[in-house]
Amino acid sequence: MYNFEYRQAQSVADAAKAVGADEEAKLLAGGMTLIPTLKQRLAKPSDLIDLGGIAELKGIKREGNAVVIGAMTRHVEVATSDVVKGAIPALSHLAEGIGDPQVRNRGTIGGSIANNDPAADYPAAVLGLNATVITNKRRIAADDFFKAMFETALAADEIVTAVSFPVPEKAGYAKFPNPASRYAVVGVLVARTGGAVRVAVTGAGPVVFRQKEMEAALGKSWSADAIAGVKQSAGGLNSDIHASAEYRAHLVTVMAKRAVAAAG
Amino acid sequence: MATVTLTVNGKSVTATVEPRTLLVQLLREQLALTGTHVGCDTSQCGACVVHVNGDSVKSCTMLAVQANGAQVTTIEGLATGDKLHPMQEAFRENHGLQCGFCTPGMVMSAVDFAKHHKSPTEQQIREWLEGNICRCTGYHNIVKAIKAGTEAMGRTA
Amino acid sequence: MSATGIGAPVRRKEDSRFLTGRGTYTDDINRPGQVHAFLLRSPHAHAELRRVDTTSAKAAPGVLAVFAGADMQVGGLPCGWLIHSKDGNPMAEPPHPVLAQGKVRHVGDPIAVVIAETRAQAKDAAELIVVDYQPLPAVVAGEDALKPGAPQLHEQAKGNLCYDWHLGDKQAVDAAFAKAAHVTRLDIVNNRLVANPMEPRAAIGEYDRASGEYTLYTTSQNPHVIRLLMGAFVLQLPEHKLRVVAPDVGGGFGSKIYHYAEEAIVTWAAPHVGRPIKWTAERGESFASDAQGRDHVTHAELALDKDGKFLALRVATIANLGAYLSTFSTAIPTYLYGTLLAGTYTTPAVYVEVKSAFTNTVPVDAYRGAGRPEACYVIERIVDTAARELKIDPAELRRRNFIPKDAYPYQTPVALTYDSGDYFTTLDMAMKAADYAGFAQRREAAAKRGKLRGIGIATYIEACGIAPSAVAGALGARAGLYETAELRVHPTGSVTVFTGTHSHGQGHETTFAQLVSDRLGLPLEMIDVVHGDTNKIPFGMGTYGSRSLPVGGSALVKAMDKVVNKGKKIAAHLLEAAEADIEFKDGKFSVAGTDRNVAFGQVAFAAYVPHNYPIEELEPGLDETAFYDPKNFTYPAGCHIAEIEIDRDTGDVAVVRFTAADDFGRIINPMIVEGQVHGGLAQGIGQALYENAVYSDDGQLVTGSFMDYCMPRADNLPSFDVATHATLCTHNPLGVKGCGEAGAIGAPAAIMNAVADALAPLGIGSLDMPATPERIWRAIAAKTMPQAA
């Protein structure tokens, strides 16, 4: 690790000011990706601004027909929250499958989506459930948030404060994990919310994406069989020693079917 | 440099660290608590698991400065005098360790597991251990030990 | 059986310290004034070093010294086994420099060392070293390295060939094939593995100016071997000035046998900086510098007669040795592989050819099993393939060819003489425990759930406790293969055992104490076992090849014999009886046929306080040392049965059941033995399904961390059903055979035979390890939807 300056932000405004004033500064949430990155000397921030002490960023609450999760809420809290389990069991199931218990005890939803790792689980939930990302500046629709591999719509001094998930009628998540890292090779979240169907795929491509053909098929008939014949194109998908693009494309259909089955 | 004050195994400690110092480095190199080990550099092996404010975490993936004000328990803080913690005793009785290197992290992870499960299934134990790699035991006896240790903790709780 | 003697599942003495965080591993040791070393390693697989400029690094904060290859002119790392090729020529043995000399040959090859006050400073400064690389083309596969026009690694190894070795009677094999009713052919790859003990390697070098003594603390399976190799060959330090300590070591599996550059570097540099120097590998460095395992490409042919009797086996293997010769690398694909190719069968003729190649990859050496898993895999895969081709049940085909129970000692056509065994019983035991008979129903039930279920058998044999020294020496070994034990009886009757073997998870402190408790009748609290320090232990060859109990345990028995014999003389004096009338049993020396006796402790006291003592005939003291050189290998054997289910949609394989029935000879501690089997099975299943060291064409290790190298986790494995059946080793005093490697030897073939069984109904032939989901999905897709694959 290269050396850096560290400080705990007292408020979101304080953090935004600090990170806005210095383009070499980085925000530290749960640190589950950032700290390993620093250990490998793949990043050299001048300052780390720790969001861990800001109480307003933590917590889960039901607001009307949405579940709002503070950015610094840990995966374990989403996985075990009665509010989430009651309203969006697919989301607690997804959170329960992120990393391992120790990662879930530190990692946060805000950190995960701001990082936008192509193999992370949460982007599938945000996109598939048509969530709204709330920042210190604005509300960003899921469709506008994830831009490219490790790139989001966030400005330099913009901080995710919460994510608001509309409560779906049905939702399910299924993933095929990388056998070594346990990140998603392919993860598919399917949801029907207010009559509209979304199918969000993580792991397969450089950034989470919607599988529109499956959405259309499920819109007509909500069943695993309805999408059995929908083939994901391998074009543009990721390829590595664990899974080629062709295999990932195949798994998109398999996982989508399983997600539908899980959604009931 | 930064100053951190935390409680480790019930004792208050204050240390001066570089911001880049990991919690595991503080424990091993400054506090001489070498029971917590480092087995990888990608946060996967779990040899470094300790409890921070009651939750199991990987001390190789947390900065020492992030533990300022925290309650930290390491493997050295588990036994009461010469009396092993029920989970330690279960590992001994079930031969849940061989070389002993992954053991501290494994035991600390298991103690956290036991807090959330009263009568666990083998599958629950195996899934919980996703973040703890053992190269010696094939996990067979670790799983047995955690089952027995969890049940013993339930009895004494 | 006593509660603490042979056969008792005694809970381990070493566990209290490991469970409370009080183990002392090398990186836990901090010497006064200690500084830290960091190695700059090559990012290229093959390159000339035009310039290495350490000027800026030397000036960096906290830096005490920087050394590159030009600064460290010492001997190269030696190879411990000289192999001769078919044509009688000695193998190519190119230099293996401690720090690169003009050229780097694999990613991770060390170029320079930075020594600084802190590890972070050393690492910071290493980034300031300027290296001008001239990259060269690289070659990573053994077959490719041997092709004309391949990039050449060493001047001393033309065509990258280390040796072209063979064993067996080629003419007899050719003749048998000419008259065979059936020939089965198989091409298989034994995938390269990374041992990955959970403790990364570490070393601390220290120099005492007052005494001129060097001390090396290191993560080694054999500290005396390191002292010999480093002292005599690399640094030219006499042994009486060099102490090597291997304290608690967190697993080895072979990878900590060898002498590594970092050990020599910290020892050599300690007097230069005048401070103790610690180096600890990061896991990424372990991947780039720990010797790796396996990596064979093999073509095999099995000739059978019309009744399914094996007539001959013909095997041609290319072994990848990596960029340099590691300590025992040359012996693994030869004397620990070719000699095992008879397996458990009466195959009368076997011929094997092995070409070993240098490549731009991390050196390859012994990894749990070492040569024997590769041999077992060849035999057991081809036997299963033959059974399928001939429509004979695979268990039945094996039975038809097993060495009969009454045929021991049995001379194989590939040099070994098996002393004892009973492969029929372990096969029967495993089949019964695995409910082999009920498999068809389980397969049907699985099919209803959309799963492909398969069952696979592997019967294996291994050769453990490599020996005798004279024979090994004649075959090229450059070291002895005996073991040493000292039994120091203290004046009040407690005992310290000093063993030249080394425990890094095997539980010697308990097992060896049980041997003493059993023989001397002492409680375990009175017995301590010391290992891992060349200043304490007379000598030793360490622990590898399941040798500790067969060889080290036998040495301990000899030392106990000497103690008891001397004790009888002392007791005879104390009891005023003839020595010939003294018996020793249950911790007492007694006069035969009487109730007159003295306890072991009284005899010990008399030996150290010789007031009433036969001082004219006998020296005082009760401290005996024994060396034991075995007459033969031991031959553990057994049967493993795997049952797997394949998810047709994803290709994912789940191991749903695993049964092992093993013959390890006499068992000292069944609890520890079962644990050894479990661990070996996990590594064997890991090889078959998960683990693979993958290099890109330009020599980068793609699987260079746990993010990509798939270590088996708890949820990848089932609970195991293990049992033992003993036929005793006939030539060592304990009748023991060794158990450390068995699991890793039988499991890969059992799993892959099960995979083949599951896929056979789809017409899918042999697949290579690891049987990853994509590999299986592609095989299924190619048969069921050809357009998809």
PDB file of C-alpha atoms in Angstrom, chain C residues 82-91 163-166 335 474-476:
ATOM      1  CA  LEU C  82      20.985 -36.757 -11.029  1.00  0.00           C
ATOM      2  CA  ILE C  83      19.005 -38.544 -13.725  1.00  0.00           C
ATOM      3  CA  HIS C  84      20.638 -40.243 -16.682  1.00  0.00           C
ATOM      4  CA  SER C  85      18.989 -40.349 -20.095  1.00  0.00           C
ATOM      5  CA  LYS C  86      18.342 -43.508 -22.127  1.00  0.00           C
ATOM      6  CA  ASP C  87      21.639 -42.987 -23.889  1.00  0.00           C
ATOM      7  CA  GLY C  88      23.535 -42.941 -20.602  1.00  0.00           C
ATOM      8  CA  ASN C  89      24.233 -39.229 -20.639  1.00  0.00           C
ATOM      9  CA  PRO C  90      23.695 -37.225 -17.469  1.00  0.00           C
ATOM     10  CA  MET C  91      20.790 -34.784 -17.443  1.00  0.00           C
ATOM     11  CA  TYR C 163      16.666 -35.719 -19.929  1.00  0.00           C
ATOM     12  CA  ASP C 164      15.033 -38.428 -22.013  1.00  0.00           C
ATOM     13  CA  TRP C 165      14.596 -41.260 -19.517  1.00  0.00           C
ATOM     14  CA  HIS C 166      13.048 -44.664 -19.725  1.00  0.00           C
ATOM     15  CA  TYR C 335      11.796 -42.751 -10.006  1.00  0.00           C
ATOM     16  CA  ALA C 474      22.891 -45.692  -7.241  1.00  0.00           C
ATOM     17  CA  LEU C 475      19.879 -44.173  -9.014  1.00  0.00           C
ATOM     18  CA  GLY C 476      21.225 -40.649  -8.682  1.00  0.00           C
TER      19      GLY C 476
END
